[in-house]
Tab-separated table of C-alpha atoms in Angstrom:
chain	number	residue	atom	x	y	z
A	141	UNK	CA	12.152	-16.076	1.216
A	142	UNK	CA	11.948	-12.578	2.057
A	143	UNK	CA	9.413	-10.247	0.071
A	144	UNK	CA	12.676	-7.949	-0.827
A	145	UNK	CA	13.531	-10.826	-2.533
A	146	UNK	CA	10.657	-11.453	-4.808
A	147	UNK	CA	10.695	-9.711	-8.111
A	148	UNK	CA	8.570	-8.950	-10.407
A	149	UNK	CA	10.305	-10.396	-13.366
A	150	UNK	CA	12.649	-13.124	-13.317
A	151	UNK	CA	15.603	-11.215	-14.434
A	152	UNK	CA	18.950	-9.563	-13.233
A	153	UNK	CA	18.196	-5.689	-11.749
A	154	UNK	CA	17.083	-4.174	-8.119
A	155	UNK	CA	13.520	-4.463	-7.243
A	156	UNK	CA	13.166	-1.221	-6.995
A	157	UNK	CA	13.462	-0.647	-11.212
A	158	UNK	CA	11.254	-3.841	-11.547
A	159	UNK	CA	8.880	-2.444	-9.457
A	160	UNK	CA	8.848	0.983	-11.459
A	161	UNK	CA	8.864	-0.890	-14.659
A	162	UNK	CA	5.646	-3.275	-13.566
A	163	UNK	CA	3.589	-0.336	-12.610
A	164	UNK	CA	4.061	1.526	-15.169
A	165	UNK	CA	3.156	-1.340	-17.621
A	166	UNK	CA	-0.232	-1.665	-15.556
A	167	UNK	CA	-1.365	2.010	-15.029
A	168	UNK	CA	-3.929	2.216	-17.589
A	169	UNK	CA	-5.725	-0.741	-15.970
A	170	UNK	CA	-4.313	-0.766	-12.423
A	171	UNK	CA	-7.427	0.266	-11.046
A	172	UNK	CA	-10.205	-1.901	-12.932
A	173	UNK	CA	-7.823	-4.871	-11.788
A	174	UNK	CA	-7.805	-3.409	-7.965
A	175	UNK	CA	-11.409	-3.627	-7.705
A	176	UNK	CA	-12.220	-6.444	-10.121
A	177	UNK	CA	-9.584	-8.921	-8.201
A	178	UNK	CA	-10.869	-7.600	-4.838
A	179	UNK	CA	-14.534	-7.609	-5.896
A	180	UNK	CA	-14.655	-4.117	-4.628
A	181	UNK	CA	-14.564	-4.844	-1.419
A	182	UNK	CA	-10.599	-2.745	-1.101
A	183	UNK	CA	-13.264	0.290	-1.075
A	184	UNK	CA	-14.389	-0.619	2.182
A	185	UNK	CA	-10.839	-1.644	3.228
A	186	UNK	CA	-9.293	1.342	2.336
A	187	UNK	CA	-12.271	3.583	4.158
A	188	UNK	CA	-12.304	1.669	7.671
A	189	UNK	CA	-7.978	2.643	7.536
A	190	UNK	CA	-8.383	6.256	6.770
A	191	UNK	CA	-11.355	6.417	9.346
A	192	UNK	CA	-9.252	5.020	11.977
A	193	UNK	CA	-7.103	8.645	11.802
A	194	UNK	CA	-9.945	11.033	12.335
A	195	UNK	CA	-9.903	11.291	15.745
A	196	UNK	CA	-6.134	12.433	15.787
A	197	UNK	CA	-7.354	15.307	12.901
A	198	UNK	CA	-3.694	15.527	11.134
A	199	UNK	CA	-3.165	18.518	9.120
A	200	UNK	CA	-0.097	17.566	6.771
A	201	UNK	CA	-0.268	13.782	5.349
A	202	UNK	CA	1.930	11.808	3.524
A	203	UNK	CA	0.969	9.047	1.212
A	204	UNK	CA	4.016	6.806	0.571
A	205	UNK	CA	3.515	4.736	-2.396
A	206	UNK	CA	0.675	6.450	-3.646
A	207	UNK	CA	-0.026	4.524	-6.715
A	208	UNK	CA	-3.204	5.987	-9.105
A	209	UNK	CA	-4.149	8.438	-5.880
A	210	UNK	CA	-6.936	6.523	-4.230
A	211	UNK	CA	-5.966	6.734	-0.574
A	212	UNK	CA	-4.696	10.267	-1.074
A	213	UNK	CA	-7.746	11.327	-2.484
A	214	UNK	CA	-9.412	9.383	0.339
A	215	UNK	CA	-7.393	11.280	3.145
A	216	UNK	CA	-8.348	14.760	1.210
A	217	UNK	CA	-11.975	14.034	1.339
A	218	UNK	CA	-12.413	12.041	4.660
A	219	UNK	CA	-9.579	14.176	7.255
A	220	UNK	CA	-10.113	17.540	5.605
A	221	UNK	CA	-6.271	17.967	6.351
A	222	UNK	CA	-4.362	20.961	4.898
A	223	UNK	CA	-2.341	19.311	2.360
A	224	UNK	CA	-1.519	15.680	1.529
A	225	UNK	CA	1.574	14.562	-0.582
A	226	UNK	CA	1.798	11.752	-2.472
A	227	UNK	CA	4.795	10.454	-3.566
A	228	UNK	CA	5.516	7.352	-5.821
A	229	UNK	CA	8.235	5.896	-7.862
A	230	UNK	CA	6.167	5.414	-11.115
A	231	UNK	CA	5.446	8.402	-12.773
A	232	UNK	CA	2.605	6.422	-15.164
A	233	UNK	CA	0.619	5.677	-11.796
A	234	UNK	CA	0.783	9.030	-10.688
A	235	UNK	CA	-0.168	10.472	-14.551
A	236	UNK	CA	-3.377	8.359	-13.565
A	237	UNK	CA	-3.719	10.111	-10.022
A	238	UNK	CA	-3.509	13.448	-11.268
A	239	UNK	CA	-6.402	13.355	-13.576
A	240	UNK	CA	-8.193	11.992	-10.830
A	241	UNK	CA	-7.204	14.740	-8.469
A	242	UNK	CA	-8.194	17.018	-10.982
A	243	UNK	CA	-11.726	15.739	-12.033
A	244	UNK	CA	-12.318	16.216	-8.256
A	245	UNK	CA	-11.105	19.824	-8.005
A	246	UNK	CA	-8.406	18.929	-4.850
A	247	UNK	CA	-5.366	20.067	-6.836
A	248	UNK	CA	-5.040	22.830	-4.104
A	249	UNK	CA	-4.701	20.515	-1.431
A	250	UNK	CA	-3.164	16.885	-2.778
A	251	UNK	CA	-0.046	17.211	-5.015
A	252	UNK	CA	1.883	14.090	-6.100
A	253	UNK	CA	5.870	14.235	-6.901
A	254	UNK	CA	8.396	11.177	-7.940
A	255	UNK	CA	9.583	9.832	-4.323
A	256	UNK	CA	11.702	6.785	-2.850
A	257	UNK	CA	10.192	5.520	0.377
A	258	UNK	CA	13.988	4.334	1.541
A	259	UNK	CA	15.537	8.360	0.753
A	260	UNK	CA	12.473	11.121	1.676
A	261	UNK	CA	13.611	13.976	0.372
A	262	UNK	CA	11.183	15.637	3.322
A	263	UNK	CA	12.568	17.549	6.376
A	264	UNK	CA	12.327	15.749	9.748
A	265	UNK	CA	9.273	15.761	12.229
A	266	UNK	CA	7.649	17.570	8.750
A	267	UNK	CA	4.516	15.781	8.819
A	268	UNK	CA	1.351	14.323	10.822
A	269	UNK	CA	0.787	11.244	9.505
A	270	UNK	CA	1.759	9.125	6.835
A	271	UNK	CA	-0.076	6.401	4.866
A	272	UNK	CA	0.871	3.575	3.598
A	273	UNK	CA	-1.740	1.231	1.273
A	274	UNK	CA	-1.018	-1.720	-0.060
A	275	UNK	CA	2.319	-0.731	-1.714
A	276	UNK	CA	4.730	-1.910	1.307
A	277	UNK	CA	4.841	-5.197	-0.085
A	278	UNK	CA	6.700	-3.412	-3.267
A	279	UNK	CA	9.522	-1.840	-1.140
A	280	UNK	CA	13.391	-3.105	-1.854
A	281	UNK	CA	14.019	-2.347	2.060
A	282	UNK	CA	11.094	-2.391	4.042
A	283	UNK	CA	13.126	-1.319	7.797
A	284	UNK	CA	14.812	1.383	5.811
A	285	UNK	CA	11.463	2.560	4.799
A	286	UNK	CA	9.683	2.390	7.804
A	287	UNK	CA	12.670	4.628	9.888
A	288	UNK	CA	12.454	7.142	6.685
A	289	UNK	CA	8.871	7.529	8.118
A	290	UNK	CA	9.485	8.002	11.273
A	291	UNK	CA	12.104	10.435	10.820
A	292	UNK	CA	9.363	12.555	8.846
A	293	UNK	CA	6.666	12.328	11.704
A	294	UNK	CA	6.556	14.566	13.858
A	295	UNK	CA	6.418	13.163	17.835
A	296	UNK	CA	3.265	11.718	18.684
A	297	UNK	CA	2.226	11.692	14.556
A	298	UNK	CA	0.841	8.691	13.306
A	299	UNK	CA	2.107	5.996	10.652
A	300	UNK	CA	-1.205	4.076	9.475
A	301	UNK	CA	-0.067	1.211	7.530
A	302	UNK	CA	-2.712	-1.014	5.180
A	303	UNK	CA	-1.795	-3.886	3.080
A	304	UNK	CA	-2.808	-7.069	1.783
A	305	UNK	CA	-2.382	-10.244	3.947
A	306	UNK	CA	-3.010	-13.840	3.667
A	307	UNK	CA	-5.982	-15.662	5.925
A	308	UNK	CA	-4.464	-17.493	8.559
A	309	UNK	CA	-7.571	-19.777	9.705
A	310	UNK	CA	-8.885	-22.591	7.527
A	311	UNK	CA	-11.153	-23.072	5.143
A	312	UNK	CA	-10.441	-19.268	4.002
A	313	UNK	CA	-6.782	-19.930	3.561
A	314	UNK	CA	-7.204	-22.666	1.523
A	315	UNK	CA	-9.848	-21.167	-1.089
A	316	UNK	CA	-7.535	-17.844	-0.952
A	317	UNK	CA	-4.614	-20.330	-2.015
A	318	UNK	CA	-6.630	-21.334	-4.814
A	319	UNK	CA	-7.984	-17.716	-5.612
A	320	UNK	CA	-4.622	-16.437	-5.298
A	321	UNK	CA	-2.496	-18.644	-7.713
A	322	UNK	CA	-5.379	-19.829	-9.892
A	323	UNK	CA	-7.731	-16.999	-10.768
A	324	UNK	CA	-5.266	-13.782	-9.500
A	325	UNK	CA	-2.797	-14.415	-12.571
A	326	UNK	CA	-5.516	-15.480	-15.320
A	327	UNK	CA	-7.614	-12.014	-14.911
A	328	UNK	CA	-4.699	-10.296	-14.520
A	329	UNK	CA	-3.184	-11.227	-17.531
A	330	UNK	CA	-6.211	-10.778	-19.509
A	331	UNK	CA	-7.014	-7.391	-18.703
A	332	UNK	CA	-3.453	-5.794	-17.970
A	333	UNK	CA	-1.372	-7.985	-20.402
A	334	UNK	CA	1.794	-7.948	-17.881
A	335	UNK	CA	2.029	-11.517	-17.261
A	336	UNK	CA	3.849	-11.343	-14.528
A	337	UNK	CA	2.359	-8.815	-12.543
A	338	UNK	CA	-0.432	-10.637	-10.678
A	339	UNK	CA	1.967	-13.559	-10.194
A	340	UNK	CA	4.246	-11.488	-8.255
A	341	UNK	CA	1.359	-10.215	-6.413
A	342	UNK	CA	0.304	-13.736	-4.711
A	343	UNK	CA	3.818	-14.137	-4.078
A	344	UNK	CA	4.677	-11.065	-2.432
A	345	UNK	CA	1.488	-11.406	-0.341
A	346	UNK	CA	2.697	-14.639	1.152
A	347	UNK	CA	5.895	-13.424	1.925
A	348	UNK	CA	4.952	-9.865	3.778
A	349	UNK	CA	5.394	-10.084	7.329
A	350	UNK	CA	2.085	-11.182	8.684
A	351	UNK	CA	0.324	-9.196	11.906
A	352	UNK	CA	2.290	-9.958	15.014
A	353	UNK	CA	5.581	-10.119	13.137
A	354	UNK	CA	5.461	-6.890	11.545
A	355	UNK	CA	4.946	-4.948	14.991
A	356	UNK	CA	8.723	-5.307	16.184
A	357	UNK	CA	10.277	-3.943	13.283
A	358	UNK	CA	7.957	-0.887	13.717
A	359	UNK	CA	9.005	-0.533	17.180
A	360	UNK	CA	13.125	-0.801	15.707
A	361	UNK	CA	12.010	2.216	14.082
A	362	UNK	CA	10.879	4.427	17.004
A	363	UNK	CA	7.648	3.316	16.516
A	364	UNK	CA	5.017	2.927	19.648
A	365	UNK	CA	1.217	1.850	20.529
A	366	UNK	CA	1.736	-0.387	17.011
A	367	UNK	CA	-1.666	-2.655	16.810
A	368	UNK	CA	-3.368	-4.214	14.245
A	369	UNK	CA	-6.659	-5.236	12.630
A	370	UNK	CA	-7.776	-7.909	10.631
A	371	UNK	CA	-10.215	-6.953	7.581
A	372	UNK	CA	-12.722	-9.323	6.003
A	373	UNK	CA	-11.099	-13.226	7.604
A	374	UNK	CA	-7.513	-11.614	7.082
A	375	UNK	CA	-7.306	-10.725	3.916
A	376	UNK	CA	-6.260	-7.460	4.219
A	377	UNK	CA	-4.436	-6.260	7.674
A	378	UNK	CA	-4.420	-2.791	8.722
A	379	UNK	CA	-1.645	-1.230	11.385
A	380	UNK	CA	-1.473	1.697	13.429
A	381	UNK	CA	1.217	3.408	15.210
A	382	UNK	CA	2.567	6.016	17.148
A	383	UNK	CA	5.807	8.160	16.861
């Protein structure tokens, strides 16, 4: 099955408004549950993808998906870029992000605004790079998505992608199988109270396209140099690429 096809709740409606719906039932606790589930080790995950942009110094960056603001935050503090947008389709994550933003004093250079990865409302060739963290998993049409990105990099920008992946080597792929549908949905549930967001989130893991198979449709999309890096035996899968 295709991870467009995986919904949040078993019921009749586009992802996209199950998607919106899930996220904003989780906002309050998204983040405890990020780093609880992960054991805090997306921290270091999420600092080894922004890193990998330095040397390319982009001034304008996009944040597609941008959740509670972590990575956007992150790109502020790390690239020192101009400006960084954030856009997201849940306005309760982005409530979250804002505070955050604030309690950090970046609210002149980060800014967050309700955005549709498939429709940007930005101009072409409008931005430097863009970053995506573990929210392309989420999207209703993930080629649509990444040519939307494209079309808003400017030639030669960058599209760093991040997002979680499952181990492909033995014995790690077995204990993340049991991690994963065991342990995942039982802390989930207990702190966030959705009970079917962290069973989606297994589920849309295994159906992501994995490393290798993810490069080609990048490259459909006017995408170039795409390569990719495995994080802690594959659990989460980092890829970079050039307009």
């Amino acid at each position: 099955m295709r991870h467009e096809e995986i919904m949040p709740y078993d019921k009749q409606g586009p992802k996209r408004e199950q998607v919106e719906k899930m996220f904003d039932s989780i906002a309050p606790t998204y983040d405890r549950l990020n780093h609880t589930l992960a054991l805090g080790i997306d921290r270091r995950w999420r600092s080894r993808a922004i890193d990998a942009l330095k040397p390319f110094r982009p001034q304008h960056v996009l944040d597609i998906a941008t959740g509670t603001g972590d990575f956007a935050i992150l790109a502020a503090e790390r690239l020192q870029p101009a400006s960084v947008m954030g856009i997201d389709i849940s306005q309760g994550m982005m409530d979250v992000a804002r505070k955050k933003v604030a309690q950090r004093g970046l609210q002149n250079i980060v800014h967050f605004a309700t955005g549709d990865c498939t429709a940007l409302t930005m101009p072409d060739a409008s931005v430097d790079a863009v970053t995506i963290a573990y929210g392309a998993r989420n999207f209703a049409d993930l080629h649509t998505a990444l040519c939307e990105t494209a079309r808003v990099l400017r030639r030669g920008g960058h599209l760093m992608l991040v997002e979680l992946t499952t181990p492909p080597r033995f014995p790690m792929k077995q204990l993340f199988w049991i991690y994963a549908h065991v342990c995942m949905p039982v802390v989930g549930r207990l702190i966030s109270h959705d009970d079917s967001a962290y069973t989606y989130l297994p589920q849309s893991m295994a159906a992501f396209p994995q490393a290798e198979e993810l490069a080609p449709l990048m490259r459909e999309c006017g995408f170039a140099e795409v390569t990719y890096r495995r994080f802690t035996f594959g659990l989460s899968t980092m890829y970079l690429a050039t307009k």
